[in-house]
CSV table of C-alpha atoms in Angstrom, one decimal:
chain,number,residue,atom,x,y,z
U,543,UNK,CA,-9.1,-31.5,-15.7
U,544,UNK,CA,-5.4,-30.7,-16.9
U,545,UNK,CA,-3.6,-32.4,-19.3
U,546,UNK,CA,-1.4,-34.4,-17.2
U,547,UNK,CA,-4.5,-36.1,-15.2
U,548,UNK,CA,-6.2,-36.4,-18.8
U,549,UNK,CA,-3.0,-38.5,-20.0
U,550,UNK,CA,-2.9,-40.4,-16.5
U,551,UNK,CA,-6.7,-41.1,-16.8
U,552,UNK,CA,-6.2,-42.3,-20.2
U,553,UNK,CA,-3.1,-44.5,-19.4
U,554,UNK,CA,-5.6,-45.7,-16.4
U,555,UNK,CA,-8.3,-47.1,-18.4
U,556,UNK,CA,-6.0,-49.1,-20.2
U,557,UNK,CA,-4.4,-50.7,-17.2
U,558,UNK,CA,-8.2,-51.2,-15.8
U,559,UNK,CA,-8.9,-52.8,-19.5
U,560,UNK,CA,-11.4,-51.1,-20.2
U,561,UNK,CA,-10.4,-50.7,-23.8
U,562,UNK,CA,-9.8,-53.5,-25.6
U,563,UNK,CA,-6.6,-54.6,-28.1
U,564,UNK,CA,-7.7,-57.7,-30.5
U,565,UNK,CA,-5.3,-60.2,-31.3
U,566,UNK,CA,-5.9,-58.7,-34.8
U,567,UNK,CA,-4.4,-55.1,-33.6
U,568,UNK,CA,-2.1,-56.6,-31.7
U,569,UNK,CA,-0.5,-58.6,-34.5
U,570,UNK,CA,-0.3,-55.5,-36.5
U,571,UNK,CA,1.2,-53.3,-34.0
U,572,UNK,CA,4.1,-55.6,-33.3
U,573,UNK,CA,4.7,-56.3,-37.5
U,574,UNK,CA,4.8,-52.5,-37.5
U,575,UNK,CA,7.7,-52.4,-34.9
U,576,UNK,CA,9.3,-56.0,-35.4
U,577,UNK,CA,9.2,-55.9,-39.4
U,578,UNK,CA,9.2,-52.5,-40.2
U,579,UNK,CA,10.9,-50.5,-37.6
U,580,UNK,CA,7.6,-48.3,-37.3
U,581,UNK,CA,7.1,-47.0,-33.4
U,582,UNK,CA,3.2,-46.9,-32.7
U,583,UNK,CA,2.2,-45.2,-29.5
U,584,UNK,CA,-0.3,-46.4,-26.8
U,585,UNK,CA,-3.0,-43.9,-27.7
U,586,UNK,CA,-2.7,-45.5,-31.6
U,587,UNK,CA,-2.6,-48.7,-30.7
U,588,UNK,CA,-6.0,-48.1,-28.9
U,589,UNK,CA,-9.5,-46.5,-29.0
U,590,UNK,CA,-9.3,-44.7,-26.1
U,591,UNK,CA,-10.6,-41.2,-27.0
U,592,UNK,CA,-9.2,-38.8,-23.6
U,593,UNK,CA,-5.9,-40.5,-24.9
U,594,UNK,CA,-6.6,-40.0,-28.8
U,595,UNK,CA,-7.4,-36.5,-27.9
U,596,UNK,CA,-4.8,-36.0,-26.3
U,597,UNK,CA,-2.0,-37.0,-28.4
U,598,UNK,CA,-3.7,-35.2,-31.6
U,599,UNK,CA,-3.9,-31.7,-28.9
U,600,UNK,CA,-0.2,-32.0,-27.9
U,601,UNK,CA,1.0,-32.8,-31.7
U,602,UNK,CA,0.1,-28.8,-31.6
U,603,UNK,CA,1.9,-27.5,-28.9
U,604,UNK,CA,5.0,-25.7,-30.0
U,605,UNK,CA,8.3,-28.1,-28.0
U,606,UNK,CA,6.4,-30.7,-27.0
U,607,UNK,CA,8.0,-33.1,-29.0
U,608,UNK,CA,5.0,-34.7,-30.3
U,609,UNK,CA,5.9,-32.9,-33.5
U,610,UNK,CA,9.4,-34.7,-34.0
U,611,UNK,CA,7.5,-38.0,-32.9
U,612,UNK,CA,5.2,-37.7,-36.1
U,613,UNK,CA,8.1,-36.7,-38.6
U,614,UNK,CA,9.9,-39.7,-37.0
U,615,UNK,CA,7.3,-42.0,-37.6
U,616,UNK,CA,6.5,-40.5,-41.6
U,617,UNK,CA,10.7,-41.1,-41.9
U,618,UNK,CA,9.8,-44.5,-40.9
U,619,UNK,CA,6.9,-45.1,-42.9
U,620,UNK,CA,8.7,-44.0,-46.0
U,621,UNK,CA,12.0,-46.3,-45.3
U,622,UNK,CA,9.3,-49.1,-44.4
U,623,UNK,CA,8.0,-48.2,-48.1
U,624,UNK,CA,11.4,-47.9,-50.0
U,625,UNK,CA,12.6,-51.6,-48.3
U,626,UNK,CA,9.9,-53.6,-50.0
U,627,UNK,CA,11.3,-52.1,-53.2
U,628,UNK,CA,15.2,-52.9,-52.3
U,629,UNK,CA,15.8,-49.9,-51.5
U,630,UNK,CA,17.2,-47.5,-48.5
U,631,UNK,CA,16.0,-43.9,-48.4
U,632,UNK,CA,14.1,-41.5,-46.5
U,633,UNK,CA,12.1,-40.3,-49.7
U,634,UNK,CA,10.3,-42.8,-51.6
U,635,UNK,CA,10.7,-40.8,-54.6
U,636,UNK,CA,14.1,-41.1,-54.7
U,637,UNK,CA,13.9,-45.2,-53.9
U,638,UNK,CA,12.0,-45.4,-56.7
U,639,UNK,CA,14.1,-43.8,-59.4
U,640,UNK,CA,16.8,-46.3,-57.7
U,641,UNK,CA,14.5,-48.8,-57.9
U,642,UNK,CA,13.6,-48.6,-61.4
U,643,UNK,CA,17.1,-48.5,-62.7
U,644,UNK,CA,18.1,-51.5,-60.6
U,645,UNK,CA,15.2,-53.6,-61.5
U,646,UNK,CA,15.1,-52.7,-64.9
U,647,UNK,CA,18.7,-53.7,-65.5
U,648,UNK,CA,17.7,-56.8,-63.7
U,649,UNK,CA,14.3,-57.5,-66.3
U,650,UNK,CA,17.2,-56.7,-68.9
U,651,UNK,CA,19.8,-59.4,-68.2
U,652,UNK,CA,17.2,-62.4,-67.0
U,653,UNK,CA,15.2,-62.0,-70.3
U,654,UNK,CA,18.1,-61.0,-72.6
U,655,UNK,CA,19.9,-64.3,-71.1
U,656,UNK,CA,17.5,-66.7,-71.2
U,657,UNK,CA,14.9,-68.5,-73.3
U,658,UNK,CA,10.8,-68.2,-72.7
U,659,UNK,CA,9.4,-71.7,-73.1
U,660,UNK,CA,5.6,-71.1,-74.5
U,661,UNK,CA,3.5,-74.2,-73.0
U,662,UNK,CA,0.1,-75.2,-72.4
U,663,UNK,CA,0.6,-72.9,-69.2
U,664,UNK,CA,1.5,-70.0,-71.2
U,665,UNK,CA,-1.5,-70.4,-73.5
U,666,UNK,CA,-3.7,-71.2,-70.9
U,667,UNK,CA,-3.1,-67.7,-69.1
U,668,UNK,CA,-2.9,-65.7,-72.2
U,669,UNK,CA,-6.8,-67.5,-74.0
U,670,UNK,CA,-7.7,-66.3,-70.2
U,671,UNK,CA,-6.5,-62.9,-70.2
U,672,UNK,CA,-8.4,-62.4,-73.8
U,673,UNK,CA,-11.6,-63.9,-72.5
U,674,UNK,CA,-11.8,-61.8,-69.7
U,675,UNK,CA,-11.0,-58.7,-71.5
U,676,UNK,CA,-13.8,-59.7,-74.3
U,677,UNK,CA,-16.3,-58.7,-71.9
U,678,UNK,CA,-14.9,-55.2,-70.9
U,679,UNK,CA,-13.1,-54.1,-74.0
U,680,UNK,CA,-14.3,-52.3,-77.2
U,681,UNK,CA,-13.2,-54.1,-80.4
U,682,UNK,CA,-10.5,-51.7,-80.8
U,683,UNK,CA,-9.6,-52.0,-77.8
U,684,UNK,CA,-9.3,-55.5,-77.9
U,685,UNK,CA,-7.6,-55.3,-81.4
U,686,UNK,CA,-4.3,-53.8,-79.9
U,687,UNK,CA,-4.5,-56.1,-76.4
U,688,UNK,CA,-4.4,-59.5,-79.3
U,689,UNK,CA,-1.9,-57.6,-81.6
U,690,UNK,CA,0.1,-57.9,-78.3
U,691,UNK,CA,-0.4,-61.4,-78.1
U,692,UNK,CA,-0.1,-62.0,-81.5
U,693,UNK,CA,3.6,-60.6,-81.0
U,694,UNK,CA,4.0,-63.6,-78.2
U,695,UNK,CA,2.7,-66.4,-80.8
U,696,UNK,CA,4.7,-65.1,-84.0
U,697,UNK,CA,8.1,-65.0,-81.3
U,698,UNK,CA,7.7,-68.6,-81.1
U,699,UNK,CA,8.5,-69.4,-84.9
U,700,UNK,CA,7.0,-72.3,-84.3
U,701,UNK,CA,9.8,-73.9,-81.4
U,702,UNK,CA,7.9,-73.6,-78.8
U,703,UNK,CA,10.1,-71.0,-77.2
U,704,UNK,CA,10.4,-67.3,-77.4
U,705,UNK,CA,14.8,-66.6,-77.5
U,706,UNK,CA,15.7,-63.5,-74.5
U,707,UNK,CA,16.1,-60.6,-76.6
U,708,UNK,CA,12.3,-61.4,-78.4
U,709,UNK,CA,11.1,-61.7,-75.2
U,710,UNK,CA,12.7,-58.6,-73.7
U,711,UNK,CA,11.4,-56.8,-76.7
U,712,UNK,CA,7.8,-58.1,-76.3
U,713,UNK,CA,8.4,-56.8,-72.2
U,714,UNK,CA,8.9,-53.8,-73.2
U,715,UNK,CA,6.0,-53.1,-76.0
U,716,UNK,CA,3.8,-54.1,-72.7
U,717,UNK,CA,5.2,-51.8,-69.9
U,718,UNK,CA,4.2,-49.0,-72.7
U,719,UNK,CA,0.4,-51.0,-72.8
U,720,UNK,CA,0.6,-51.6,-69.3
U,721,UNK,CA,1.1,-47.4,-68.8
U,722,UNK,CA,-1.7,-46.4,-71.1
U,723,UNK,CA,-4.2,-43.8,-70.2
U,724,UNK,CA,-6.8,-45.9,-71.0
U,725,UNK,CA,-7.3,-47.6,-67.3
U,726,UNK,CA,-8.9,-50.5,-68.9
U,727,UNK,CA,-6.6,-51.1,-71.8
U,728,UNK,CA,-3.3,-50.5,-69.2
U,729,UNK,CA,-4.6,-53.3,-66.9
U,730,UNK,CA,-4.4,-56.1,-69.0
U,731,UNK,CA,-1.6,-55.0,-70.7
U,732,UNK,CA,-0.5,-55.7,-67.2
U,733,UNK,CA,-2.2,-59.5,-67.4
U,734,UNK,CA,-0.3,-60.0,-70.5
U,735,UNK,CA,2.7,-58.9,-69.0
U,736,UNK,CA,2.3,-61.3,-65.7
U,737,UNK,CA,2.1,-64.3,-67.9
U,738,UNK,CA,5.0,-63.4,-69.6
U,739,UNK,CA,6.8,-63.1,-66.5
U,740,UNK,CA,5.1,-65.9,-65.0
U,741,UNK,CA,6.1,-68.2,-68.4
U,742,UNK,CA,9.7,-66.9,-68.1
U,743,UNK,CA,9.7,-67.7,-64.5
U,744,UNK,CA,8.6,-71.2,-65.3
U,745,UNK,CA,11.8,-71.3,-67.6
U,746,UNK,CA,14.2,-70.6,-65.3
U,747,UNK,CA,16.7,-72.8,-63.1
U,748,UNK,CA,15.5,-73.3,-59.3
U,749,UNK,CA,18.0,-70.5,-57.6
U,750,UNK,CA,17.6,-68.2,-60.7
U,751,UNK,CA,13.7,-68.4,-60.3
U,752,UNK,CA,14.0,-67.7,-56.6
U,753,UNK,CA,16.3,-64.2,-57.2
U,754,UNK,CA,13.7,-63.3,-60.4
U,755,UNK,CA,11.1,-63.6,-58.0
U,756,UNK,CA,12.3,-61.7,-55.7
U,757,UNK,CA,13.3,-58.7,-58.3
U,758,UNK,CA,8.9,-59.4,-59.9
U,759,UNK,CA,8.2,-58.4,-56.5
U,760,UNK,CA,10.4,-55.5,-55.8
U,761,UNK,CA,9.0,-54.6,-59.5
U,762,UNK,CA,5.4,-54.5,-58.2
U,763,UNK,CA,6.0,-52.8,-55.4
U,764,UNK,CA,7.8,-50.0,-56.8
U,765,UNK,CA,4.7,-49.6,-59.0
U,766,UNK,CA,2.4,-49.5,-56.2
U,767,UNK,CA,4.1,-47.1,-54.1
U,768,UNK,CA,4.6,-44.8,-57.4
U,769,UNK,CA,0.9,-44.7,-57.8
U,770,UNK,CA,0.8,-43.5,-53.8
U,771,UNK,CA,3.4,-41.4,-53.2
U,772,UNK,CA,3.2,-37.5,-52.6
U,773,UNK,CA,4.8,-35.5,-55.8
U,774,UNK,CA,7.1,-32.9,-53.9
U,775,UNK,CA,10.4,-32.6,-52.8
U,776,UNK,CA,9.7,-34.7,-49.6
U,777,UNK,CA,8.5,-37.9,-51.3
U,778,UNK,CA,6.5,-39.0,-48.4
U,779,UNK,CA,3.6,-42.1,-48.4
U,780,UNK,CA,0.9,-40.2,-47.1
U,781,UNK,CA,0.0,-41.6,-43.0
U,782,UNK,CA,-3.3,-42.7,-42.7
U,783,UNK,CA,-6.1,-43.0,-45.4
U,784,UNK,CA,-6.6,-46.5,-47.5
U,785,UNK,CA,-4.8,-45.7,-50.5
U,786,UNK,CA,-1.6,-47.4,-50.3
U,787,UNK,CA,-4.5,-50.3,-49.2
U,788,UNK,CA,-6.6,-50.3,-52.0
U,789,UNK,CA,-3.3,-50.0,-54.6
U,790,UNK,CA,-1.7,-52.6,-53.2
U,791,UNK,CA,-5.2,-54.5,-53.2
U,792,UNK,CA,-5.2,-54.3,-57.0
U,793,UNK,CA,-1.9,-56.3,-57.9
U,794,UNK,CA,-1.4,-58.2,-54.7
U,795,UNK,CA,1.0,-56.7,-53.5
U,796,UNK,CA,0.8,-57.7,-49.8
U,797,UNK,CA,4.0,-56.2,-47.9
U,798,UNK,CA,2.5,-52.9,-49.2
U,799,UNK,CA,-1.1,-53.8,-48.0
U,800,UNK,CA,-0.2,-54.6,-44.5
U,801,UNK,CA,2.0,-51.3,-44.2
U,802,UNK,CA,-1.3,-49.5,-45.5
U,803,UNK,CA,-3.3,-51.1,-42.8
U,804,UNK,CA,-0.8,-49.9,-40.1
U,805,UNK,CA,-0.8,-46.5,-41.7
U,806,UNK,CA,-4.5,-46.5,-41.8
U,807,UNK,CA,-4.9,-48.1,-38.4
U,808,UNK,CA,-2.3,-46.0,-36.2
U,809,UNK,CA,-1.0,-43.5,-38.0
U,810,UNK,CA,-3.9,-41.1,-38.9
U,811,UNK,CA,-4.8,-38.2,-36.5
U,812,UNK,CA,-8.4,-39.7,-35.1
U,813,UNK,CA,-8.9,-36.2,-33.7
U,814,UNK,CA,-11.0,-34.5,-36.9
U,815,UNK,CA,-10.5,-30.5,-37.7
U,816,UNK,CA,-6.8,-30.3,-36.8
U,817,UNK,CA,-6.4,-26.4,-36.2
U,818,UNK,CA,-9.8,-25.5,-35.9
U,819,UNK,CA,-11.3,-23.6,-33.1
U,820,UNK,CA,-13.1,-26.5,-31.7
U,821,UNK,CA,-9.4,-28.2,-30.9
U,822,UNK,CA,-7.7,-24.7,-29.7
U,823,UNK,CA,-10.6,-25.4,-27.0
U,824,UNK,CA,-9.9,-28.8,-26.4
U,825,UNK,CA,-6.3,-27.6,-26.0
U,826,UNK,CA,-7.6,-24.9,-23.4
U,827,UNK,CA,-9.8,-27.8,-21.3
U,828,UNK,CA,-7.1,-30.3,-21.4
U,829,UNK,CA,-4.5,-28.3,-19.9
U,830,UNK,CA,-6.9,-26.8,-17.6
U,831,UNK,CA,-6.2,-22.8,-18.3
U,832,UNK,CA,-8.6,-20.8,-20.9
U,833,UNK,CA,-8.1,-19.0,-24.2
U,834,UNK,CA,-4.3,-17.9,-25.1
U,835,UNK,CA,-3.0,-19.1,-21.9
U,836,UNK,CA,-2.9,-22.5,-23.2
U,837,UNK,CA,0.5,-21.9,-24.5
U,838,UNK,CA,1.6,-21.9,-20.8
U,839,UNK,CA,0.3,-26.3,-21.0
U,840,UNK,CA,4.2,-26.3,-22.5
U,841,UNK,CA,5.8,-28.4,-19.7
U,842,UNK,CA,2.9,-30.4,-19.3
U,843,UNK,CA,2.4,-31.5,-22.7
U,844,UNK,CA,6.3,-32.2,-22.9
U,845,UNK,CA,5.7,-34.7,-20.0
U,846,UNK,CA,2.2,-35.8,-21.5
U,847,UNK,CA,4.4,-36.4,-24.6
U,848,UNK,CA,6.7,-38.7,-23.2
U,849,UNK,CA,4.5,-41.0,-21.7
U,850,UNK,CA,1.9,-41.6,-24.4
U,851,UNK,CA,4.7,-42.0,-26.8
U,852,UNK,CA,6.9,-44.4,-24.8
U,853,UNK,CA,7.4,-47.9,-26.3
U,854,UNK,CA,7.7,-49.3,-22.2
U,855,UNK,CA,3.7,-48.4,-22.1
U,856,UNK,CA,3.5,-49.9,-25.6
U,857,UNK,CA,5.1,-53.2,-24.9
U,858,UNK,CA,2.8,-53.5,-21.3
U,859,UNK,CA,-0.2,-52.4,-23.3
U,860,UNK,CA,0.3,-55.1,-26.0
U,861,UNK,CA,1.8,-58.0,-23.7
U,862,UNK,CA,-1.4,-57.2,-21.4
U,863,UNK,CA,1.1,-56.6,-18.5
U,864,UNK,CA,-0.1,-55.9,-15.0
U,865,UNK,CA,2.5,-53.6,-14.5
U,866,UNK,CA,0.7,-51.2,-17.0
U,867,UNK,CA,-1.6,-50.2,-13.7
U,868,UNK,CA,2.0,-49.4,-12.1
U,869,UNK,CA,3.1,-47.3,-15.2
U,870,UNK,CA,-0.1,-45.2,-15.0
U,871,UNK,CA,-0.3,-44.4,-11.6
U,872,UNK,CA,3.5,-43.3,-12.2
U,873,UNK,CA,2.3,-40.9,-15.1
U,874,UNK,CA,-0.5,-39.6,-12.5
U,875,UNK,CA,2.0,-38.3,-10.2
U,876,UNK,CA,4.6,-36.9,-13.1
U,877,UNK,CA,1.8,-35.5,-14.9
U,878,UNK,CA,-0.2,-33.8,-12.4
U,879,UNK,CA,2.4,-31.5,-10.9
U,880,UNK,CA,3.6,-30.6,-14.3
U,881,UNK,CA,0.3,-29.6,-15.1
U,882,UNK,CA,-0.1,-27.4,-12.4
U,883,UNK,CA,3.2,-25.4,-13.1
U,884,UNK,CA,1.9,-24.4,-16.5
């Protein structure tokens, strides 16, 4: 079989339904498009593995296209990554150095300007943080998270209310604890710090609470995606994989969990062994010549390309369209002859 009447096939199933999209995977393929401007093919959208394999072969073929597609769609991921910390940019590294001068400007002038009142609320979350970390910490471990707490209470002077530089000062002493190498220590510094925020949200006016929630979130985020992120020039969130899942897991950071579950659910490569032997054959059966000659697949795969990544087949495929069975017999007869001049 050639490449053009695997695609065709492929695109054939789907319009005979025999593979199915959950409202689940549905729902995440359109956030991915609608709320983050991320394109996600037919073949990723479904399990379908002639079309899976087919996709992963052509991503291989030099001017296919399928190449460009992928570098589009890490571009998008990375934009989709940088918006949820304020920022624009193609390289997440650099939104996050942005980021973190924006925001920290922003932590600067809310706590510096306004007053932390230290209620029952306030206790309540920091006797909770401290209980809980009574059961994980060593004493001297414990000895520097209450020193930290300590610092909160002697703020106070007895007012009830902790004045902005204090509490901009005590901020700061727990970004340090919250960055500690000891994993343990660093996340309740991070507790701490959350109550802190939480207290001096509590504090604030209605519309001033509302833009210092929004900066608390940015904040996290930028946090979450540092912990992700690729450390070279590119700055790119890596495509597939649950890590950006299981960081964003950790401090509720939920814009960033649902773009790791689109990365993890379309934008891997299901097709194991990328460059091994066993895909330079699949290459070779797929385009239906042997050995070197599948170089020649070229102007097949270019066609293949365009039709598994076209968003008109996406939209059918998710709006469960009949006119997806139209679409694929269409690809049949572009494909096919295509295939047969490589």
């Amino acid at each position: 079989a050639s490449l053009g009447y695997g695609v065709a096939k492929g695109l054939g199933a789907l319009a005979n339904g025999s593979s199915k999209v959950t409202p689940e995977i549905r729902e995440l393929a359109n956030a991915a498009k609608s709320k983050w401007g991320i394109d996600i093919t037919a073949p990723q959208i479904v399990n379908n593995r002639l079309l899976n394999t087919a996709q992963s072969v052509v991503k291989d073929v030099p001017f296919s296209g399928a190449g460009k597609f992928v570098e589009k769609q890490q571009v998008q991921l990375n934009r989709a990554v940088a918006k949820t910390m304020g920022e624009s940019s193609d390289n997440v590294l650099t939104a996050i150095d942005k980021a973190e001068s924006r925001l920290g400007a922003a932590f600067e002038k809310t706590l510096s300007g306004n007053k932390v009142v230290v209620n029952d609320d306030f206790i309540n979350g920091m006797v909770r943080v401290s209980k809980d970390a009574e059961s994980e910490l060593t004493e001297a471990q414990l000895g520097v998270l209450k020193r930290n707490i300590e610092n909160i209470l002697d703020a106070t002077k007895g007012s009830g209310e902790i004045d902005g530089q204090a509490a901009y000062n005590i901020k700061k002493g727990l970004d340090r604890l919250s960055k500690n190498s000891d994993s343990s220590l660093a996340h309740y510094g991070r507790e701490l710090r959350g109550e802190l925020m939480d207290a001096l949200n509590r504090s604030l006016g209605k519309e001033e609470a509302a833009a210092f929630k929004v900066v608390r979130e940015q904040y996290k985020n930028m946090l979450t995606a540092a912990r992700v992120v690729s450390r070279d020039a590119e700055g790119n969130i890596p495509m597939g994989g649950a890590r950006l899942v299981d960081a964003a897991k950790k401090v509720g950071a939920s814009d960033l969990e649902e773009l790791g579950r689109i990365s993890n659910q379309f934008l891997r490569d299901k097709t194991p062994d990328s460059g091994t032997a066993r895909r330079l054959v699949g290459a070779s059966l797929l385009a239906g010549t042997a050995g070197p000659n599948a170089l020649l697949a070229v102007p097949a795969a270019r066609v293949a390309n365009s039709a598994m990544t076209s968003q008109t087949a996406r939209n059918l495929l998710l709006n469960g369209s009949p006119l997806l069975k139209g679409a694929a017999n269409k690809a049949n007869l572009l494909l096919r002859p295509a295939a047969v001049e490589a």
